[in-house]
PDB file of C-alpha atoms in Angstrom:
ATOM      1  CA  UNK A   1      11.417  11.370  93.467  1.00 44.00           C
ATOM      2  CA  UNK A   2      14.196  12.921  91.015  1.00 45.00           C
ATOM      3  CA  UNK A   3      11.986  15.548  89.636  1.00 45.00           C
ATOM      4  CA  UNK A   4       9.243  17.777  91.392  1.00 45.00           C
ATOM      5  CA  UNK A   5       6.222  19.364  90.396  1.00 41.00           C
ATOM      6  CA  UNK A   6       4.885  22.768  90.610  1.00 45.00           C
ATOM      7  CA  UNK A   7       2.922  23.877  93.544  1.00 45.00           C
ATOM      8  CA  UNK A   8       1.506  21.012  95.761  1.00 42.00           C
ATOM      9  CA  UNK A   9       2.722  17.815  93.701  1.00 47.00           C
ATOM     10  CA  UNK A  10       1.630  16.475  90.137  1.00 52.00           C
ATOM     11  CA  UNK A  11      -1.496  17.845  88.640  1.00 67.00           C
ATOM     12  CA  UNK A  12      -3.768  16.072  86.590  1.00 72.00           C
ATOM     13  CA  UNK A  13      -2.476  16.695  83.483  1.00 71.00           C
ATOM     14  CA  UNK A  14       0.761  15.172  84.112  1.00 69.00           C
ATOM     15  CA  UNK A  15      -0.867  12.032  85.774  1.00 73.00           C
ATOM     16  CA  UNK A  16      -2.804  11.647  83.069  1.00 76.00           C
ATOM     17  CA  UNK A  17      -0.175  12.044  80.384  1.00 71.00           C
ATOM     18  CA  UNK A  18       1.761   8.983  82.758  1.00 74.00           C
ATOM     19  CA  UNK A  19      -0.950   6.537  82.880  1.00 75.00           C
ATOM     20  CA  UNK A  20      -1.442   7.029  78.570  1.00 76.00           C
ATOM     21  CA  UNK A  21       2.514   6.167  78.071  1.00 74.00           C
ATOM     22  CA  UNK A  22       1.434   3.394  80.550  1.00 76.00           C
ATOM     23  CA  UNK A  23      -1.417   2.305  77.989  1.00 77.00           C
ATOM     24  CA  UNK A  24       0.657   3.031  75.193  1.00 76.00           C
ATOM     25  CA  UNK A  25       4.130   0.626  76.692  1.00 75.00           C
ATOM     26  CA  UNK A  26       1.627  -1.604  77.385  1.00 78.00           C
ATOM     27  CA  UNK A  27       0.493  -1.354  73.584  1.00 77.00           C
ATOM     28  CA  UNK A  28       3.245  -1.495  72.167  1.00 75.00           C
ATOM     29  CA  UNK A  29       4.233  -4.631  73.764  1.00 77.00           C
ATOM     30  CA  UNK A  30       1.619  -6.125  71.897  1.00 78.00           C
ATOM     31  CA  UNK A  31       3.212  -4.684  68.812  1.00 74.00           C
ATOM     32  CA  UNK A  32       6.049  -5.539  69.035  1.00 77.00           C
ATOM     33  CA  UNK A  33       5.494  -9.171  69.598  1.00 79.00           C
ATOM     34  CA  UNK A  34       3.256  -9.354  66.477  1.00 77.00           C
ATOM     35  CA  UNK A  35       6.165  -7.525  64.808  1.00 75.00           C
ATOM     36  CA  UNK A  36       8.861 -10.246  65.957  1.00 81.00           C
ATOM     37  CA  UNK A  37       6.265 -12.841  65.474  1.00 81.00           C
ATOM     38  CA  UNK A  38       5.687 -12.065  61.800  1.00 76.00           C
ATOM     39  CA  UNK A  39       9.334 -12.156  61.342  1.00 78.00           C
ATOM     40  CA  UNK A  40      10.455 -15.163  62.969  1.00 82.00           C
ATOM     41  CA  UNK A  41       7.778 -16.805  61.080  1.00 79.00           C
ATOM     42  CA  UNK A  42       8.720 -15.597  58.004  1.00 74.00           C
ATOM     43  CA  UNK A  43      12.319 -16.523  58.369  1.00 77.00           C
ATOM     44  CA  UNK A  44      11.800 -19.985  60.510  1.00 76.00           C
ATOM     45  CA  UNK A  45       8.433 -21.931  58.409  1.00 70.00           C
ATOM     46  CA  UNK A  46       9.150 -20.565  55.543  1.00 66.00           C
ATOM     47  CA  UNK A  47      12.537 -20.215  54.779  1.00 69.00           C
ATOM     48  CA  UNK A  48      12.620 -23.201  51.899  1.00 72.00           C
ATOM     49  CA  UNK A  49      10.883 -20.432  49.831  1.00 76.00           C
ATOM     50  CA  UNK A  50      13.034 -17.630  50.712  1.00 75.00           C
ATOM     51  CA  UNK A  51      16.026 -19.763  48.241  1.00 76.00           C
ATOM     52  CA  UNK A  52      13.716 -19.973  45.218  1.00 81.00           C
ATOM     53  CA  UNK A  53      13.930 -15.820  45.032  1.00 78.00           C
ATOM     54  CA  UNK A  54      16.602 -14.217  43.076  1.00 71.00           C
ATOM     55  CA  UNK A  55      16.727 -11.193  45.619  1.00 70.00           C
ATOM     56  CA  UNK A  56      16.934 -11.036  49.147  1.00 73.00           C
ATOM     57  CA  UNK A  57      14.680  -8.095  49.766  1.00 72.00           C
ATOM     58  CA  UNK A  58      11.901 -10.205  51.016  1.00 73.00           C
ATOM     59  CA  UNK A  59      14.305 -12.029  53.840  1.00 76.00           C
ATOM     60  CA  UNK A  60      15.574  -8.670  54.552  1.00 77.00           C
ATOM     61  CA  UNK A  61      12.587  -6.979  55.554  1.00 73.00           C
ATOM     62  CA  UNK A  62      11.541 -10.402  58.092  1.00 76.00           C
ATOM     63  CA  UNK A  63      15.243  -9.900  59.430  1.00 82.00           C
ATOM     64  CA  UNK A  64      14.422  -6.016  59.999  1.00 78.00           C
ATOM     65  CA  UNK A  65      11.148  -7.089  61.687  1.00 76.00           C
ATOM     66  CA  UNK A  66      12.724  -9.445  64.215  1.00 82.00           C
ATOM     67  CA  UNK A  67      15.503  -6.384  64.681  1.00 82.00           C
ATOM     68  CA  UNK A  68      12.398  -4.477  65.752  1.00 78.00           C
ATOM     69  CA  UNK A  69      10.769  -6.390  67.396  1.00 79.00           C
ATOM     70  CA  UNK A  70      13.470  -7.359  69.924  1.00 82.00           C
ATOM     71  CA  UNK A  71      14.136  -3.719  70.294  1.00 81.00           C
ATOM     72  CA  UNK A  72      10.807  -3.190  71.227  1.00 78.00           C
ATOM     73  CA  UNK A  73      11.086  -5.616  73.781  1.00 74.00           C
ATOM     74  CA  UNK A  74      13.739  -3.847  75.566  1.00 77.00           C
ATOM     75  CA  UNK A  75      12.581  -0.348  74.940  1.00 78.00           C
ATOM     76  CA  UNK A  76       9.135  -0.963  76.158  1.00 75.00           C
ATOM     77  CA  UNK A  77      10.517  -1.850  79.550  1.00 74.00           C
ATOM     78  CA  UNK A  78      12.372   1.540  79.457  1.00 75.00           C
ATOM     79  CA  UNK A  79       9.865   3.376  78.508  1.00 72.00           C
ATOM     80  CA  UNK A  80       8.061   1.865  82.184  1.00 73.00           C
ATOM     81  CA  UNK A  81      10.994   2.894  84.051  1.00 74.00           C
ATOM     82  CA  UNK A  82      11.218   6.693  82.312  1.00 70.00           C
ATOM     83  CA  UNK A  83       7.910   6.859  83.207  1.00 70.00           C
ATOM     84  CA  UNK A  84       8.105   5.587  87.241  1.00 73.00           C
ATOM     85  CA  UNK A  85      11.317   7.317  87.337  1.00 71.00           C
ATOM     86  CA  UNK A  86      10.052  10.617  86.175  1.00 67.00           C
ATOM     87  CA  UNK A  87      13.895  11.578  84.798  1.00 69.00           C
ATOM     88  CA  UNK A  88      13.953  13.454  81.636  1.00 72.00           C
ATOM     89  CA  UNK A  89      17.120  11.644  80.815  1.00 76.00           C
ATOM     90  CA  UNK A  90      15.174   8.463  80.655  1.00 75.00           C
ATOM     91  CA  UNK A  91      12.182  10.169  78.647  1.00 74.00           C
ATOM     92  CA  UNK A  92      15.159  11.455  76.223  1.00 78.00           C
ATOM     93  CA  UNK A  93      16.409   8.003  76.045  1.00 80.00           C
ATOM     94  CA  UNK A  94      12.885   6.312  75.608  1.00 78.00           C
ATOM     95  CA  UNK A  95      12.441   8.814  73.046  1.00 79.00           C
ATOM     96  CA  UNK A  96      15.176   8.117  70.817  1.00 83.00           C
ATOM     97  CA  UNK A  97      14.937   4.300  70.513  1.00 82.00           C
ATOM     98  CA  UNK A  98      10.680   4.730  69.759  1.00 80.00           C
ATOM     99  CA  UNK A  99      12.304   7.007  66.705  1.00 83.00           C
ATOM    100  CA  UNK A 100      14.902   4.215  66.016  1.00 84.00           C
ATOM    101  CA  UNK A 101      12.419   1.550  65.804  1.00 80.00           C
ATOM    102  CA  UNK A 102       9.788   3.803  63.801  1.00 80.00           C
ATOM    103  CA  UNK A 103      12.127   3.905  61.240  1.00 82.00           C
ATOM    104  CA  UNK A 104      13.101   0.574  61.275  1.00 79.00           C
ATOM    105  CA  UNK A 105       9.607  -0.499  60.867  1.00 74.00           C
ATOM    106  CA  UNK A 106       9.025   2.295  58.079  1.00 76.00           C
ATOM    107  CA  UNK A 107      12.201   1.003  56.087  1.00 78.00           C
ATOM    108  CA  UNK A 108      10.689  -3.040  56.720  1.00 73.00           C
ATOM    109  CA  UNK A 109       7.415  -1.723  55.481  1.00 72.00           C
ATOM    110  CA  UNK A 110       8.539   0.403  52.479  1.00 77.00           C
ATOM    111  CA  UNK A 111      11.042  -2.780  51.306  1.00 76.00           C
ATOM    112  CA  UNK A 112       7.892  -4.832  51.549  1.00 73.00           C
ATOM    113  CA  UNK A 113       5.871  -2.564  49.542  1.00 75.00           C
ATOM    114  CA  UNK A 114       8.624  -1.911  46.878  1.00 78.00           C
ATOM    115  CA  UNK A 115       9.147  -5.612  46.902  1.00 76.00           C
ATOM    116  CA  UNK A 116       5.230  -6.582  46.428  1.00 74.00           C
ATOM    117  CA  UNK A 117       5.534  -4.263  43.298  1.00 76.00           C
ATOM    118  CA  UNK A 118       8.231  -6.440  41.714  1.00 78.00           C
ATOM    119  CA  UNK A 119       7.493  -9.752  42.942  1.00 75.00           C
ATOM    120  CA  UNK A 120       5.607 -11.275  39.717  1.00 74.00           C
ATOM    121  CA  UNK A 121       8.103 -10.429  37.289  1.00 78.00           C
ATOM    122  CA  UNK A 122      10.696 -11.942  39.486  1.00 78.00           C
ATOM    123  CA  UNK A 123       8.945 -14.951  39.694  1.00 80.00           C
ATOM    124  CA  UNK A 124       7.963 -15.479  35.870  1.00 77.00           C
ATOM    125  CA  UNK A 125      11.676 -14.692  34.869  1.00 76.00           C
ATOM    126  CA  UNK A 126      13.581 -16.874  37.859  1.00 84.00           C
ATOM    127  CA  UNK A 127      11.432 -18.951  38.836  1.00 85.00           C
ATOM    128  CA  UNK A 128      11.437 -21.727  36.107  1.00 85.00           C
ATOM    129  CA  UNK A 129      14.813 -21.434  35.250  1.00 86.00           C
ATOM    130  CA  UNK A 130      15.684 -22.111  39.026  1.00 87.00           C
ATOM    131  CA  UNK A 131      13.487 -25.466  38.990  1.00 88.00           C
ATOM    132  CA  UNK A 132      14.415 -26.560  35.788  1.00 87.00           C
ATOM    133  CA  UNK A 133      18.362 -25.762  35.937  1.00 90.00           C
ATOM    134  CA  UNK A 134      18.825 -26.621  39.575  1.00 90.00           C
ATOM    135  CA  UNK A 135      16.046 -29.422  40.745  1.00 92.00           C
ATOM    136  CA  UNK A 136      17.949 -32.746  41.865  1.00 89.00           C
ATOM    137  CA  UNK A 137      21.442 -31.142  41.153  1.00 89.00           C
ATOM    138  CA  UNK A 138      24.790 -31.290  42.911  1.00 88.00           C
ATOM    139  CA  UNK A 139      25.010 -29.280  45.533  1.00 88.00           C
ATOM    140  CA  UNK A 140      21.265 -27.727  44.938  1.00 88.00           C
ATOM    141  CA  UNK A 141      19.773 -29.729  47.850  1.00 89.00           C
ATOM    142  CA  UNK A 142      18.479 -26.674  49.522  1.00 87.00           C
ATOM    143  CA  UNK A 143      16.456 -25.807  46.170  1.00 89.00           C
ATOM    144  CA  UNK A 144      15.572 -29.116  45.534  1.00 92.00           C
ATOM    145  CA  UNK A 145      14.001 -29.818  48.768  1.00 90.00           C
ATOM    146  CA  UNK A 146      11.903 -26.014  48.855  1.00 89.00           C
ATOM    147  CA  UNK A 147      10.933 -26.846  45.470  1.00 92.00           C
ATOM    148  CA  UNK A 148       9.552 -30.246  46.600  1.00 93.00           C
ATOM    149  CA  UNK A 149       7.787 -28.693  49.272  1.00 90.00           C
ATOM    150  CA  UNK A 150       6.185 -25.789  47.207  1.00 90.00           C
ATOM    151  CA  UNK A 151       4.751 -28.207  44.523  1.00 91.00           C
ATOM    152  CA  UNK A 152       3.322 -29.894  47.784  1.00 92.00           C
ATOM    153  CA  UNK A 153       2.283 -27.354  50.277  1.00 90.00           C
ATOM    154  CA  UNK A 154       1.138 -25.426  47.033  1.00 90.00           C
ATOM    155  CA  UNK A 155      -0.780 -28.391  44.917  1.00 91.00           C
ATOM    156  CA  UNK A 156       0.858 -27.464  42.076  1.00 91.00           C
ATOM    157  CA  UNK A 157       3.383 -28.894  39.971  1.00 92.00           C
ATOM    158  CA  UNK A 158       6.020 -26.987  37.233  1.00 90.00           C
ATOM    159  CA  UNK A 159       6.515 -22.989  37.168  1.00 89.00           C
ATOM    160  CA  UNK A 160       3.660 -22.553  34.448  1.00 88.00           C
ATOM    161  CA  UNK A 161       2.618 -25.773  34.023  1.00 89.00           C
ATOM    162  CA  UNK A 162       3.740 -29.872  34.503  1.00 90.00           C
ATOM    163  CA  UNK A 163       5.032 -29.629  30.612  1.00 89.00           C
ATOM    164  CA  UNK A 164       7.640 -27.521  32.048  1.00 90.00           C
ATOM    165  CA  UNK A 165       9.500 -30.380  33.495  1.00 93.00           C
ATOM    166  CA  UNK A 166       9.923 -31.802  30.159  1.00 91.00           C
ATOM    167  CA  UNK A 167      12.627 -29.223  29.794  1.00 90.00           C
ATOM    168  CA  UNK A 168      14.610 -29.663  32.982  1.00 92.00           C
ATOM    169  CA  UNK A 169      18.036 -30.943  33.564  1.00 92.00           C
ATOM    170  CA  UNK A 170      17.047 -33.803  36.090  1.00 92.00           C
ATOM    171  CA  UNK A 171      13.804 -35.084  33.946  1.00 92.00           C
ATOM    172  CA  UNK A 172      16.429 -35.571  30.778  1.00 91.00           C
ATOM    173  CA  UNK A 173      18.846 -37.705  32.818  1.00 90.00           C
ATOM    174  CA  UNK A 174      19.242 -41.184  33.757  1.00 88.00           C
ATOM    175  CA  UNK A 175      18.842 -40.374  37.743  1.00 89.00           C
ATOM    176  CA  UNK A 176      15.319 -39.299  36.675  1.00 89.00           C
ATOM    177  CA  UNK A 177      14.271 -42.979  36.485  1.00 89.00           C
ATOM    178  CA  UNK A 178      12.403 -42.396  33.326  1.00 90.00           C
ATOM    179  CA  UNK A 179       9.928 -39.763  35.529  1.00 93.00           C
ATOM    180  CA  UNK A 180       8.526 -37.463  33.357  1.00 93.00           C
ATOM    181  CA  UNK A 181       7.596 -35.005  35.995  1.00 93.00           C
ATOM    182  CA  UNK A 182       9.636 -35.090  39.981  1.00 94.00           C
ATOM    183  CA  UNK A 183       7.732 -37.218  42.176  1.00 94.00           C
ATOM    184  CA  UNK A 184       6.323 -34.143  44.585  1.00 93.00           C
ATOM    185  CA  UNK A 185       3.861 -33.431  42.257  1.00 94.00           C
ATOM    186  CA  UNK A 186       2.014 -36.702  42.029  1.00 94.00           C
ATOM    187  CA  UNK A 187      -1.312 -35.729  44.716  1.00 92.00           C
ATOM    188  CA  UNK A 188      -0.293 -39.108  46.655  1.00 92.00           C
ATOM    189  CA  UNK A 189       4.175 -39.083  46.536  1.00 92.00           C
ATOM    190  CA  UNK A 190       4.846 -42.842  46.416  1.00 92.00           C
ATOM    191  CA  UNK A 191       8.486 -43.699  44.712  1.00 91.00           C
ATOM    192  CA  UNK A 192       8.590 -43.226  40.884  1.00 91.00           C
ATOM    193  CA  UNK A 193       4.993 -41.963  40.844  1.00 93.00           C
ATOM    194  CA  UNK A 194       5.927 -39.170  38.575  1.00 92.00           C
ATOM    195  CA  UNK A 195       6.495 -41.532  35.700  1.00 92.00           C
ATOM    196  CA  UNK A 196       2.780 -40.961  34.926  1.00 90.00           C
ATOM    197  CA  UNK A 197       1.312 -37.551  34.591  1.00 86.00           C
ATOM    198  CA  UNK A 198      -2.237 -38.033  34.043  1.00 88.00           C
ATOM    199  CA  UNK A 199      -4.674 -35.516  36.221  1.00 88.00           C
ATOM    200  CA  UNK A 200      -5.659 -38.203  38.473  1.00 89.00           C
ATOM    201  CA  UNK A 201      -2.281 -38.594  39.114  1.00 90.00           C
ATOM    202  CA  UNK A 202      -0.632 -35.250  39.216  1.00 91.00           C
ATOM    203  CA  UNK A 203      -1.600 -31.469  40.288  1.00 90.00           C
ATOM    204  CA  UNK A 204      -2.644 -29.938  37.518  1.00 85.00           C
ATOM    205  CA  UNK A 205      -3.041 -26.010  38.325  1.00 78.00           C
ATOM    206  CA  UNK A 206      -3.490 -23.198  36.273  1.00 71.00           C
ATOM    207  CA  UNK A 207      -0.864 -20.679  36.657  1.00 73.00           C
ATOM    208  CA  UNK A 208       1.613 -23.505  37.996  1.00 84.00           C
ATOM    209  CA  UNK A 209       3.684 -23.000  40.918  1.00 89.00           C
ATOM    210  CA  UNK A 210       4.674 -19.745  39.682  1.00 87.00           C
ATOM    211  CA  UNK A 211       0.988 -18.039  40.408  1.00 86.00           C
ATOM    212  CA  UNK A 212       0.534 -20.155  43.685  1.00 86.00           C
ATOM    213  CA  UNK A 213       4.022 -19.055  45.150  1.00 85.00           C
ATOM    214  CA  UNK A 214       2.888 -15.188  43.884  1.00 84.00           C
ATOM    215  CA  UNK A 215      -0.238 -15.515  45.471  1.00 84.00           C
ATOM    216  CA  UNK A 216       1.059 -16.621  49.172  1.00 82.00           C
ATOM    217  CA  UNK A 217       4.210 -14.274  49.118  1.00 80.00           C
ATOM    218  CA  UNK A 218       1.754 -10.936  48.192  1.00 79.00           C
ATOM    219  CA  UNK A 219      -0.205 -11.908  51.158  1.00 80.00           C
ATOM    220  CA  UNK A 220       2.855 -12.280  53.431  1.00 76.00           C
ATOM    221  CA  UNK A 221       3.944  -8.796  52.083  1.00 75.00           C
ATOM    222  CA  UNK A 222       0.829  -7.295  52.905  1.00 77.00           C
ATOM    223  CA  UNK A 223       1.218  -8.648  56.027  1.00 75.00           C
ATOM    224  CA  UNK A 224       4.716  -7.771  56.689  1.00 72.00           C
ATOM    225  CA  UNK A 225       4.084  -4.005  55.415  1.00 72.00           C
ATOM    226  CA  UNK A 226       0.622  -3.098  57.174  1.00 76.00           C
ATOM    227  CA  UNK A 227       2.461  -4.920  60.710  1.00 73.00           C
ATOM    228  CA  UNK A 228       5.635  -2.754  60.192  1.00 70.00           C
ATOM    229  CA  UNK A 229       3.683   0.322  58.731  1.00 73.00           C
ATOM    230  CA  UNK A 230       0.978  -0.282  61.698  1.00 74.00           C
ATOM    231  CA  UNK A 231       2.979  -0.660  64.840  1.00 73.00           C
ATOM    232  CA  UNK A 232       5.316   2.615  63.202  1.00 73.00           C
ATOM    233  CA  UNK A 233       1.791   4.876  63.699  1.00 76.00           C
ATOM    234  CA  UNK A 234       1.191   3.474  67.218  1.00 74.00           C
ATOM    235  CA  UNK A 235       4.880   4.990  67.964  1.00 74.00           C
ATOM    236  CA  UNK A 236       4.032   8.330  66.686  1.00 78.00           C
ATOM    237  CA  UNK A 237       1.642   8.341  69.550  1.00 75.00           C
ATOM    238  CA  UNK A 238       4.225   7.459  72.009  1.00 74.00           C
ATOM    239  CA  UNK A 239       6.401  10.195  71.213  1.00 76.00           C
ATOM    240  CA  UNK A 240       3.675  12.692  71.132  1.00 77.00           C
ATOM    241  CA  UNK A 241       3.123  11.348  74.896  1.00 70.00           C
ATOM    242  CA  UNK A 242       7.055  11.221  75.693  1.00 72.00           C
ATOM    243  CA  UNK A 243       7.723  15.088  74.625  1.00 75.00           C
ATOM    244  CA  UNK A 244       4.434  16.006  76.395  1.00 72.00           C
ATOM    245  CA  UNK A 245       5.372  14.307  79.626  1.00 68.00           C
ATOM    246  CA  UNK A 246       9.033  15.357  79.261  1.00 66.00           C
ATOM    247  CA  UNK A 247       7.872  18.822  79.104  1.00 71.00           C
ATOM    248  CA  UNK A 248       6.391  18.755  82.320  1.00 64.00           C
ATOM    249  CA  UNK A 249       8.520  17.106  84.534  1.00 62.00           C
ATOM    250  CA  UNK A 250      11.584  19.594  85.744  1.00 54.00           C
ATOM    251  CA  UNK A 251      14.798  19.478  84.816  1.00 44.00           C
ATOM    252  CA  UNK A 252      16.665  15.963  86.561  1.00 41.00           C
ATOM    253  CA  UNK A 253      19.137  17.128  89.277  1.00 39.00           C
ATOM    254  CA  UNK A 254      21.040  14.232  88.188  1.00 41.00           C
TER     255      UNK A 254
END
C-alpha cells in the first residue's frame, strides 16, 4: 500500500468512508449514463426540432450533457482507483474533475431553466415566420423536412392554426399544386391530400403547432434541468466523501 494508517492498520472510520465513495462511484455511474442518455437523445431523435429554434441554447445545454456525461464515465473509474489506491494524489485528482463536472451540470441545468423561461415567446415570434417563409424552399430542406415531421409526430398542422398556411411562400406558388395546406398535415399523407382542408381531412388543433412544440420542449427542459441539477447534488456528496477520506489517509510517499 502507498499510504499507511495509524496504529495497527485502517480503522473503521476510514473503511467505512471507502466503501460509501464505493456506493457513491457506483452511483454516479448511474448518473452519468442518464445524464449522457438525455443528451444524446436530445441531440440524435430529435434534432429536426432543434432547426425550427431561433437560438441554440436548447442544443447547447444537450451538448453540455453528453460533455458530462462522458466525463463521468472516465472519472468514475478514477474515482475506483483513488479509492483502491489509497494516494491522495488520486483523491486530489478525483476531486477536481467531480467539481468540473458539477459545474458543468449546474451551467446545463441553469441554461435549461433560463431557456424554459423564454421558450414561448420564441416560439410565437419565430416560429410561423420560419414555416411560412422557409417550408418547401431552396436550400431549406432541413426545415422543411422537421416541419413535416412536427405537424406529424405533433397532430397538428400551421403555427396557430391551418389558416396560417394561407400566408406562406410555398402555398402561393405553382410547386404547391394548388394545396391549400402542405400535405403533412392531412391525418392520412397521401400525394396532394392537402388540397382539401376539411377536419376529417386535416389536424385541426387548438394552439397549432406552436403550443404542441411548447408543450414537448418544456417537458424536455424539465427533464434536462432536474437530470443536470440532480446528478450535480449527488456530486456534492462525493466530494464531502473524497475530502473526508483524503484527510485520513497520510501523506503519498510518491
Amino acid at each position: 500500500m502507498s499510504a499507511t494508517y495509524k496504529d495497527d492498520g485502517e480503522d473503521w472510520l476510514t473503511v467505512c468512508l471507502k466503501y460509501l465513495l464505493f456506493v457513491f462511484n457506483f452511483l454516479f455511474w448511474v448518473g452519468g449514463a442518464a445524464v449522457l442518455g438525455v443528451g444524446v437523445w436530445t441531440v440524435v431523435e430529435k434534432s429536426d426540432y432543434l432547426s425550427l429554434l431561433a437560438s441554440s441554447t436548447f442544443a447547447i445545454s444537450a451538448y453540455i450533457l453528453i460533455l458530462a456525461g462522458s466525463l463521468v464515465v472516465v472519472t468514475g473509474f478514477l474515482g475506483c482507483c483513488a479509492v483502491i489506491r489509497e494516494q491522495r494524489s488520486c483523491l486530489s485528482t478525483y476531486f477536481f474533475f467531480l467539481l468540473l463536472i458539477f459545474l458543468i451540470e449546474l451551467v446545463a441545468g441553469v441554461l435549461a431553466y433560463v431557456y424554459y423561461q423564454r421558450l414561448s415567446d420564441e416560439l410565437k415570434e419565430h416560429l410561423n415566420q420560419t414555416m411560412t417563409e422557409n417550408y418547401a424552399q431552396q436550400g431549406k430542406e432541413t426545415i422543411t423536412s422537421a416541419v413535416d415531421r412536427l405537424q406529424q409526430d405533433f397532430k397538428c398542422c400551421g403555427s396557430n392554426n391551418s389558416q396560417d398556411w394561407m400566408l406562406s411562400a410555398y402555398i402561393k406558388s405553382e410547386q404547391s399544386g394548388n394545396r391549400v395546406v402542405p400535405d403533412s398535415c392531412c391525418k392520412t399523407v397521401t400525394p396532394n391530400c392537402g388540397r382539401r382542408d376539411h377536419p376529417s381531412n386535416i389536424y385541426k388543433v387548438e394552439g397549432g403547432c406552436i403550443f404542441k412544440l411548447e408543450q414537448f420542449l418544456a417537458d424536455h427542459l424539465l427533464v434536462i434541468g432536474a437530470v443536470g441539477i440532480g446528478v450535480a447534488c449527488l456530486q456534492i456528496c462525493g466530494m464531502v466523501f473524497t475530502c473526508c477520506l483524503h484527510r485520513r489517509i497520510k501523506m503519498d510517499p510518491y
